Amino acid sequence: MTKKFYQLCKTRLSSAGVLVVHLFHKPEFNAAAVKTIQTVFAQVYICNLEIGNSIVIATNTPDLAKNEIFLKAELIQDFHN
């Protein structure tokens, strides 16, 4: 979960692609991971599920609406179960 890893992920996305990351570690670890993701992607949304469990959704497309991003994340989740 390094900056280099997220930069590689970014190169694999389409222009309107999103990255979805499920974090399930200690809150301090999750906070560090989110900060790293924020250094690579223009838009980052965090959904806290329960203690130590978060979903991070990131994209570089500034014109994607929040609901479009969450729809893409749901499609990814459904595809990968």
JSON list of C-alpha atoms in Angstrom, two decimals:
[
{"chain": "A", "resi": 1, "resn": "MET", "atom": "CA", "xyz": [0.00, 0.00, 0.00]},
{"chain": "A", "resi": 2, "resn": "THR", "atom": "CA", "xyz": [2.70, 2.40, -1.05]},
{"chain": "A", "resi": 3, "resn": "LYS", "atom": "CA", "xyz": [2.49, 5.57, -3.10]},
{"chain": "A", "resi": 4, "resn": "LYS", "atom": "CA", "xyz": [4.22, 3.71, -5.92]},
{"chain": "A", "resi": 5, "resn": "PHE", "atom": "CA", "xyz": [1.51, 0.99, -5.81]},
{"chain": "A", "resi": 6, "resn": "TYR", "atom": "CA", "xyz": [-1.32, 3.55, -6.05]},
{"chain": "A", "resi": 7, "resn": "GLN", "atom": "CA", "xyz": [0.48, 5.38, -8.87]},
{"chain": "A", "resi": 8, "resn": "LEU", "atom": "CA", "xyz": [0.62, 2.07, -10.76]},
{"chain": "A", "resi": 9, "resn": "CYS", "atom": "CA", "xyz": [-3.11, 1.56, -10.10]},
{"chain": "A", "resi": 10, "resn": "LYS", "atom": "CA", "xyz": [-3.74, 5.05, -11.47]},
{"chain": "A", "resi": 11, "resn": "THR", "atom": "CA", "xyz": [-1.95, 4.22, -14.73]},
{"chain": "A", "resi": 12, "resn": "ARG", "atom": "CA", "xyz": [-4.24, 1.20, -15.22]},
{"chain": "A", "resi": 13, "resn": "LEU", "atom": "CA", "xyz": [-7.50, 3.16, -14.88]},
{"chain": "A", "resi": 14, "resn": "SER", "atom": "CA", "xyz": [-9.51, 4.59, -17.75]},
{"chain": "A", "resi": 15, "resn": "SER", "atom": "CA", "xyz": [-9.99, 8.36, -17.79]},
{"chain": "A", "resi": 16, "resn": "ALA", "atom": "CA", "xyz": [-13.24, 7.95, -15.80]},
{"chain": "A", "resi": 17, "resn": "GLY", "atom": "CA", "xyz": [-12.07, 4.97, -13.74]},
{"chain": "A", "resi": 18, "resn": "VAL", "atom": "CA", "xyz": [-12.26, 4.60, -10.00]},
{"chain": "A", "resi": 19, "resn": "LEU", "atom": "CA", "xyz": [-10.13, 2.79, -7.45]},
{"chain": "A", "resi": 20, "resn": "VAL", "atom": "CA", "xyz": [-11.93, 1.02, -4.61]},
{"chain": "A", "resi": 21, "resn": "VAL", "atom": "CA", "xyz": [-9.95, -0.12, -1.57]},
{"chain": "A", "resi": 22, "resn": "HIS", "atom": "CA", "xyz": [-11.32, -2.05, 1.41]},
{"chain": "A", "resi": 23, "resn": "LEU", "atom": "CA", "xyz": [-9.28, -1.18, 4.50]},
{"chain": "A", "resi": 24, "resn": "PHE", "atom": "CA", "xyz": [-9.71, -3.45, 7.49]},
{"chain": "A", "resi": 25, "resn": "HIS", "atom": "CA", "xyz": [-6.77, -2.63, 9.73]},
{"chain": "A", "resi": 26, "resn": "LYS", "atom": "CA", "xyz": [-6.24, -0.46, 12.79]},
{"chain": "A", "resi": 27, "resn": "PRO", "atom": "CA", "xyz": [-7.51, 3.12, 12.43]},
{"chain": "A", "resi": 28, "resn": "GLU", "atom": "CA", "xyz": [-3.95, 4.54, 12.43]},
{"chain": "A", "resi": 29, "resn": "PHE", "atom": "CA", "xyz": [-2.99, 2.25, 9.55]},
{"chain": "A", "resi": 30, "resn": "ASN", "atom": "CA", "xyz": [-6.15, 3.18, 7.63]},
{"chain": "A", "resi": 31, "resn": "ALA", "atom": "CA", "xyz": [-5.45, 6.89, 8.15]},
{"chain": "A", "resi": 32, "resn": "ALA", "atom": "CA", "xyz": [-1.94, 6.49, 6.74]},
{"chain": "A", "resi": 33, "resn": "ALA", "atom": "CA", "xyz": [-3.28, 4.54, 3.74]},
{"chain": "A", "resi": 34, "resn": "VAL", "atom": "CA", "xyz": [-5.90, 7.23, 3.04]},
{"chain": "A", "resi": 35, "resn": "LYS", "atom": "CA", "xyz": [-3.24, 9.97, 3.18]},
{"chain": "A", "resi": 36, "resn": "THR", "atom": "CA", "xyz": [-1.16, 8.03, 0.68]},
{"chain": "A", "resi": 37, "resn": "ILE", "atom": "CA", "xyz": [-4.13, 7.59, -1.66]},
{"chain": "A", "resi": 38, "resn": "GLN", "atom": "CA", "xyz": [-4.90, 11.31, -1.38]},
{"chain": "A", "resi": 39, "resn": "THR", "atom": "CA", "xyz": [-1.41, 12.15, -2.64]},
{"chain": "A", "resi": 40, "resn": "VAL", "atom": "CA", "xyz": [-2.11, 10.24, -5.87]},
{"chain": "A", "resi": 41, "resn": "PHE", "atom": "CA", "xyz": [-5.80, 10.84, -6.65]},
{"chain": "A", "resi": 42, "resn": "ALA", "atom": "CA", "xyz": [-7.72, 14.11, -7.06]},
{"chain": "A", "resi": 43, "resn": "GLN", "atom": "CA", "xyz": [-10.95, 12.92, -5.42]},
{"chain": "A", "resi": 44, "resn": "VAL", "atom": "CA", "xyz": [-11.04, 10.54, -2.45]},
{"chain": "A", "resi": 45, "resn": "TYR", "atom": "CA", "xyz": [-14.17, 9.45, -0.59]},
{"chain": "A", "resi": 46, "resn": "ILE", "atom": "CA", "xyz": [-14.11, 7.45, 2.62]},
{"chain": "A", "resi": 47, "resn": "CYS", "atom": "CA", "xyz": [-16.97, 5.31, 3.90]},
{"chain": "A", "resi": 48, "resn": "ASN", "atom": "CA", "xyz": [-16.42, 4.18, 7.48]},
{"chain": "A", "resi": 49, "resn": "LEU", "atom": "CA", "xyz": [-18.23, 0.88, 7.98]},
{"chain": "A", "resi": 50, "resn": "GLU", "atom": "CA", "xyz": [-17.25, -0.13, 11.50]},
{"chain": "A", "resi": 51, "resn": "ILE", "atom": "CA", "xyz": [-14.20, 0.23, 13.74]},
{"chain": "A", "resi": 52, "resn": "GLY", "atom": "CA", "xyz": [-11.16, -0.64, 11.65]},
{"chain": "A", "resi": 53, "resn": "ASN", "atom": "CA", "xyz": [-13.22, -1.17, 8.48]},
{"chain": "A", "resi": 54, "resn": "SER", "atom": "CA", "xyz": [-13.43, 1.43, 5.72]},
{"chain": "A", "resi": 55, "resn": "ILE", "atom": "CA", "xyz": [-14.03, 1.63, 1.99]},
{"chain": "A", "resi": 56, "resn": "VAL", "atom": "CA", "xyz": [-11.98, 4.20, 0.08]},
{"chain": "A", "resi": 57, "resn": "ILE", "atom": "CA", "xyz": [-13.08, 5.31, -3.38]},
{"chain": "A", "resi": 58, "resn": "ALA", "atom": "CA", "xyz": [-10.67, 7.41, -5.46]},
{"chain": "A", "resi": 59, "resn": "THR", "atom": "CA", "xyz": [-10.62, 8.92, -8.95]},
{"chain": "A", "resi": 60, "resn": "ASN", "atom": "CA", "xyz": [-8.75, 11.56, -10.93]},
{"chain": "A", "resi": 61, "resn": "THR", "atom": "CA", "xyz": [-11.75, 12.65, -12.93]},
{"chain": "A", "resi": 62, "resn": "PRO", "atom": "CA", "xyz": [-12.90, 15.94, -11.39]},
{"chain": "A", "resi": 63, "resn": "ASP", "atom": "CA", "xyz": [-16.14, 16.00, -13.38]},
{"chain": "A", "resi": 64, "resn": "LEU", "atom": "CA", "xyz": [-17.53, 12.71, -12.01]},
{"chain": "A", "resi": 65, "resn": "ALA", "atom": "CA", "xyz": [-20.40, 13.32, -9.64]},
{"chain": "A", "resi": 66, "resn": "LYS", "atom": "CA", "xyz": [-20.28, 11.62, -6.25]},
{"chain": "A", "resi": 67, "resn": "ASN", "atom": "CA", "xyz": [-23.25, 9.38, -7.15]},
{"chain": "A", "resi": 68, "resn": "GLU", "atom": "CA", "xyz": [-21.48, 8.27, -10.37]},
{"chain": "A", "resi": 69, "resn": "ILE", "atom": "CA", "xyz": [-18.40, 7.31, -8.38]},
{"chain": "A", "resi": 70, "resn": "PHE", "atom": "CA", "xyz": [-20.44, 5.27, -5.89]},
{"chain": "A", "resi": 71, "resn": "LEU", "atom": "CA", "xyz": [-22.31, 3.59, -8.76]},
{"chain": "A", "resi": 72, "resn": "LYS", "atom": "CA", "xyz": [-18.99, 2.57, -10.33]},
{"chain": "A", "resi": 73, "resn": "ALA", "atom": "CA", "xyz": [-17.81, 1.25, -6.96]},
{"chain": "A", "resi": 74, "resn": "GLU", "atom": "CA", "xyz": [-20.99, -0.83, -6.61]},
{"chain": "A", "resi": 75, "resn": "LEU", "atom": "CA", "xyz": [-20.47, -2.29, -10.09]},
{"chain": "A", "resi": 76, "resn": "ILE", "atom": "CA", "xyz": [-16.91, -3.23, -9.19]},
{"chain": "A", "resi": 77, "resn": "GLN", "atom": "CA", "xyz": [-18.08, -4.81, -5.94]},
{"chain": "A", "resi": 78, "resn": "ASP", "atom": "CA", "xyz": [-20.81, -6.79, -7.71]},
{"chain": "A", "resi": 79, "resn": "PHE", "atom": "CA", "xyz": [-18.38, -8.00, -10.37]},
{"chain": "A", "resi": 80, "resn": "HIS", "atom": "CA", "xyz": [-15.79, -9.19, -7.83]},
{"chain": "A", "resi": 81, "resn": "ASN", "atom": "CA", "xyz": [-18.32, -10.31, -5.24]}
]
